[in-house]
Amino acid sequence: MIENIARNNGHIEVTLTGNRRVEVDAVVALTGYRPANDYAGELALEISSVSEGGAGLYRAIANITDCLCTPQVSKDDFATGEPNYFFVGARAYGRSRTFLLQTGMQQLEMILDSL
């Protein structure tokens, strides 16, 4: 867990639990939010009422409870109901807690390769 963040010579010094310190270039927070749907309010999107992410992806990953498991999904699982409009990464997972950044990168590569 992060206990302190401070600037140090143009970098960011992060103090972690146990007084461990790391120097980083950026801190990215990827959890603890609800997906924003208002920007796409005029699109006919299929959004899961459970996860608030894409409905197709929710159906594909609904039974996965281990966040370290990389589910086998297809491009079609990211379809939103709008042609060539996809939710990827954390946005695709919505409020599902099993998202990993590595999984998001794999999703993005799969969709870009298919276009």
XYZ file of N, CA and C in Angstrom:
345
model
N 0.834 -1.175 0.000
C 0.000 0.000 0.000
C 0.882 1.242 0.000
N 0.417 2.292 -0.615
C 1.161 3.550 -0.654
C 0.895 4.334 0.626
N 1.984 4.764 1.276
C 1.850 5.562 2.485
C 2.187 7.029 2.257
N 3.069 7.299 1.277
C 3.469 8.684 1.028
C 3.979 8.821 -0.399
N 3.726 9.999 -0.987
C 4.235 10.327 -2.308
C 4.895 11.697 -2.208
N 6.143 11.811 -2.703
C 6.856 13.091 -2.647
C 7.697 13.254 -3.908
N 7.939 14.498 -4.304
C 8.828 14.797 -5.436
C 10.273 14.696 -4.969
N 11.140 14.168 -5.872
C 12.544 14.023 -5.534
C 13.358 14.114 -6.814
N 14.012 15.265 -7.043
C 14.873 15.460 -8.217
C 14.179 15.133 -9.543
N 12.970 15.617 -9.728
C 12.253 15.400 -10.976
C 11.553 14.070 -11.077
N 11.685 13.240 -10.087
C 10.995 11.954 -10.052
C 10.002 11.969 -8.902
N 9.291 10.882 -8.777
C 8.337 10.740 -7.690
C 8.840 9.644 -6.770
N 8.977 9.962 -5.506
C 9.395 8.958 -4.525
C 8.149 8.464 -3.805
N 7.933 7.158 -3.880
C 6.757 6.547 -3.278
C 7.209 5.693 -2.104
N 6.628 5.967 -0.944
C 6.904 5.158 0.242
C 5.778 4.150 0.396
N 6.157 2.877 0.441
C 5.183 1.800 0.553
C 5.138 1.273 1.971
N 4.149 0.480 2.263
C 4.039 -0.158 3.573
C 5.342 -0.882 3.897
N 5.779 -0.802 5.128
C 7.032 -1.424 5.541
C 8.224 -0.532 5.289
N 7.972 0.745 5.036
C 9.004 1.749 4.805
C 9.871 1.438 3.581
N 9.317 0.711 2.623
C 10.006 0.479 1.354
C 9.790 1.699 0.482
N 10.816 2.102 -0.249
C 10.723 3.283 -1.111
C 11.119 2.931 -2.531
N 10.363 3.489 -3.461
C 10.686 3.322 -4.878
C 10.621 4.687 -5.540
N 11.443 4.875 -6.566
C 11.436 6.114 -7.328
C 10.814 5.806 -8.681
N 9.789 6.559 -9.058
C 9.053 6.300 -10.292
C 8.898 7.579 -11.101
N 8.534 7.435 -12.358
C 8.284 8.584 -13.219
C 6.821 9.015 -13.177
N 5.929 8.074 -12.878
C 4.501 8.391 -12.847
C 3.785 7.421 -11.919
N 2.669 7.860 -11.370
C 1.789 7.011 -10.573
C 0.454 6.989 -11.297
N -0.042 5.787 -11.581
C -1.303 5.642 -12.301
C -2.279 4.871 -11.425
N -3.430 5.452 -11.154
C -4.469 4.788 -10.370
C -5.456 4.145 -11.327
N -5.639 2.840 -11.217
C -6.490 2.128 -12.165
C -7.686 1.437 -11.503
N -8.022 1.799 -10.287
C -9.153 1.167 -9.613
C -9.961 2.195 -8.849
N -11.123 1.769 -8.412
C -11.919 2.592 -7.519
C -12.782 3.645 -8.190
N -13.300 3.359 -9.357
C -14.142 4.334 -10.027
C -15.300 3.630 -10.705
N -16.263 4.402 -11.120
C -17.369 3.905 -11.925
C -17.168 4.402 -13.343
N -17.458 3.565 -14.336
C -17.300 3.998 -15.720
C -18.220 5.177 -16.040
N -17.723 6.118 -16.797
C -18.530 7.252 -17.251
C -19.199 6.874 -18.560
N -20.500 6.912 -18.601
C -21.233 6.563 -19.812
C -21.839 7.775 -20.500
N -21.777 8.936 -19.877
C -22.460 10.098 -20.412
C -21.898 10.571 -21.750
N -20.615 10.362 -22.013
C -20.020 10.819 -23.270
C -20.569 10.060 -24.475
N -21.136 8.896 -24.259
C -21.641 8.074 -25.355
C -23.152 7.875 -25.250
N -23.831 8.819 -24.627
C -25.260 8.690 -24.354
C -26.138 8.542 -25.577
N -25.699 9.008 -26.729
C -26.510 8.926 -27.941
C -26.246 7.653 -28.740
N -25.323 6.822 -28.287
C -25.022 5.582 -28.991
C -25.870 4.441 -28.433
N -26.185 3.497 -29.270
C -26.962 2.324 -28.846
C -25.998 1.259 -28.336
N -25.497 1.444 -27.131
C -24.487 0.546 -26.573
C -25.128 -0.536 -25.714
N -24.550 -1.724 -25.779
C -24.982 -2.826 -24.926
C -24.090 -2.824 -23.692
N -24.600 -2.260 -22.606
C -23.837 -2.116 -21.372
C -24.419 -3.045 -20.315
N -23.563 -3.768 -19.633
C -24.003 -4.680 -18.581
C -24.564 -3.885 -17.405
N -25.733 -4.262 -16.956
C -26.310 -3.589 -15.789
C -25.579 -3.986 -14.506
N -24.836 -5.077 -14.536
C -24.100 -5.535 -13.358
C -22.757 -4.828 -13.239
N -21.960 -4.853 -14.319
C -20.602 -4.308 -14.254
C -20.488 -2.886 -14.780
N -21.478 -2.446 -15.542
C -21.450 -1.157 -16.227
C -20.360 -1.113 -17.296
N -19.810 -2.276 -17.625
C -18.880 -2.415 -18.738
C -19.635 -2.981 -19.921
N -18.903 -3.447 -20.911
C -19.542 -4.038 -22.077
C -20.299 -5.304 -21.712
N -21.516 -5.453 -22.227
C -22.353 -6.606 -21.888
C -21.744 -7.909 -22.405
N -21.179 -7.883 -23.618
C -20.576 -9.095 -24.177
C -19.396 -9.589 -23.356
N -18.536 -8.664 -22.951
C -17.384 -9.066 -22.142
C -17.833 -9.546 -20.768
N -18.833 -8.903 -20.197
C -19.328 -9.362 -18.891
C -19.805 -10.811 -18.987
N -20.536 -11.140 -20.050
C -20.998 -12.528 -20.215
C -19.810 -13.479 -20.353
N -18.743 -13.036 -21.012
C -17.573 -13.894 -21.232
C -16.750 -14.125 -19.971
N -16.755 -13.158 -19.045
C -15.890 -13.269 -17.858
C -16.673 -13.404 -16.551
N -17.974 -13.537 -16.627
C -18.823 -13.520 -15.425
C -18.436 -14.571 -14.392
N -17.952 -15.715 -14.813
C -17.645 -16.786 -13.864
C -16.188 -16.804 -13.421
N -15.400 -15.834 -13.856
C -13.993 -15.785 -13.472
C -13.860 -14.962 -12.196
N -13.284 -15.557 -11.174
C -13.126 -14.856 -9.898
C -11.668 -14.594 -9.551
N -10.750 -15.193 -10.286
C -9.321 -15.008 -10.036
C -8.785 -13.908 -10.942
N -8.374 -12.791 -10.357
C -7.911 -11.662 -11.170
C -6.598 -11.974 -11.881
N -5.880 -13.018 -11.476
C -4.637 -13.383 -12.153
C -4.876 -14.304 -13.337
N -6.122 -14.708 -13.535
C -6.492 -15.542 -14.671
C -6.741 -14.639 -15.873
N -6.108 -14.938 -16.990
C -6.335 -14.175 -18.216
C -7.372 -14.924 -19.034
N -8.593 -14.403 -19.109
C -9.649 -15.131 -19.813
C -9.425 -15.146 -21.319
N -9.857 -16.210 -21.956
C -9.796 -16.311 -23.416
C -11.059 -15.661 -23.962
N -10.906 -14.518 -24.572
C -12.040 -13.806 -25.144
C -11.745 -13.500 -26.605
N -12.780 -13.162 -27.335
C -12.626 -12.846 -28.756
C -12.989 -11.387 -29.007
N -12.693 -10.926 -30.191
C -13.045 -9.558 -30.576
C -14.543 -9.331 -30.409
N -15.346 -10.337 -30.716
C -16.800 -10.213 -30.611
C -17.262 -9.952 -29.182
N -16.489 -10.400 -28.197
C -16.846 -10.149 -26.791
C -16.750 -8.665 -26.443
N -16.031 -7.894 -27.258
C -15.871 -6.457 -27.007
C -16.853 -5.611 -27.808
N -17.664 -6.257 -28.647
C -18.648 -5.528 -29.446
C -19.616 -4.804 -28.508
N -20.005 -3.609 -28.900
C -20.867 -2.789 -28.043
C -22.252 -2.549 -28.626
N -22.479 -3.014 -29.854
C -23.736 -2.719 -30.523
C -23.569 -1.639 -31.575
N -22.510 -0.868 -31.491
C -22.180 0.150 -32.490
C -21.029 -0.384 -33.341
N -21.147 -0.287 -34.670
C -20.080 -0.806 -35.533
C -18.723 -0.153 -35.240
N -17.699 -0.984 -35.108
C -16.320 -0.541 -34.885
C -16.147 0.366 -33.663
N -16.975 0.202 -32.667
C -16.866 0.936 -31.410
C -16.701 -0.110 -30.323
N -15.582 -0.070 -29.616
C -15.270 -1.096 -28.632
C -14.931 -0.471 -27.290
N -15.295 -1.164 -26.230
C -14.779 -0.849 -24.903
C -13.566 -1.747 -24.708
N -12.439 -1.196 -24.276
C -11.254 -2.008 -24.005
C -10.686 -1.604 -22.650
N -9.806 -2.444 -22.142
C -9.130 -2.140 -20.883
C -10.086 -2.083 -19.717
N -9.787 -1.217 -18.777
C -10.592 -1.095 -17.567
C -12.020 -0.696 -17.913
N -12.216 0.085 -18.972
C -13.562 0.501 -19.362
C -14.392 -0.703 -19.790
N -13.773 -1.676 -20.445
C -14.485 -2.877 -20.870
C -14.954 -3.687 -19.667
N -14.142 -3.715 -18.624
C -14.476 -4.477 -17.429
C -15.466 -3.744 -16.535
N -15.576 -2.436 -16.694
C -16.500 -1.684 -15.859
C -16.129 -1.800 -14.392
N -17.070 -2.228 -13.598
C -16.833 -2.355 -12.162
C -16.340 -3.744 -11.760
N -16.120 -4.621 -12.736
C -15.599 -5.956 -12.418
C -14.211 -5.811 -11.818
N -13.934 -6.584 -10.810
C -12.683 -6.408 -10.067
C -11.539 -7.270 -10.568
N -11.721 -7.973 -11.676
C -10.684 -8.892 -12.145
C -9.804 -8.312 -13.237
N -9.861 -7.017 -13.493
C -9.074 -6.406 -14.566
C -7.603 -6.293 -14.192
N -6.732 -6.629 -15.148
C -5.292 -6.422 -15.029
C -4.844 -5.564 -16.211
N -3.920 -4.659 -16.004
C -3.422 -3.806 -17.073
C -2.875 -4.643 -18.227
N -2.186 -5.721 -17.932
C -1.657 -6.603 -18.965
C -2.792 -7.145 -19.831
N -3.906 -7.502 -19.223
C -5.060 -7.993 -19.966
C -5.586 -6.910 -20.901
N -5.638 -5.674 -20.428
C -6.096 -4.565 -21.259
C -5.217 -4.362 -22.479
N -3.916 -4.488 -22.313
C -2.998 -4.340 -23.444
C -3.225 -5.464 -24.465
N -3.458 -6.678 -23.985
C -3.729 -7.799 -24.875
C -5.039 -7.580 -25.632
N -6.043 -7.036 -24.948
C -7.328 -6.756 -25.591
C -7.142 -5.745 -26.718
N -6.420 -4.696 -26.420
C -6.197 -3.632 -27.394
C -5.468 -4.171 -28.623
N -4.429 -4.973 -28.407
C -3.700 -5.568 -29.531
C -4.609 -6.437 -30.388
N -5.463 -7.242 -29.752
C -6.363 -8.130 -30.485
C -7.329 -7.325 -31.355
N -7.890 -6.270 -30.815
C -8.853 -5.469 -31.576
C -8.149 -4.725 -32.702
N -7.007 -4.122 -32.426
C -6.282 -3.396 -33.478
C -5.845 -4.327 -34.597
N -5.421 -5.538 -34.257
C -5.017 -6.510 -35.276
C -6.184 -6.934 -36.162
N -7.394 -6.863 -35.615
C -8.565 -7.317 -36.374
C -9.169 -6.242 -37.265
N -8.732 -4.994 -37.104
C -9.301 -3.908 -37.908
C -8.621 -3.783 -39.261
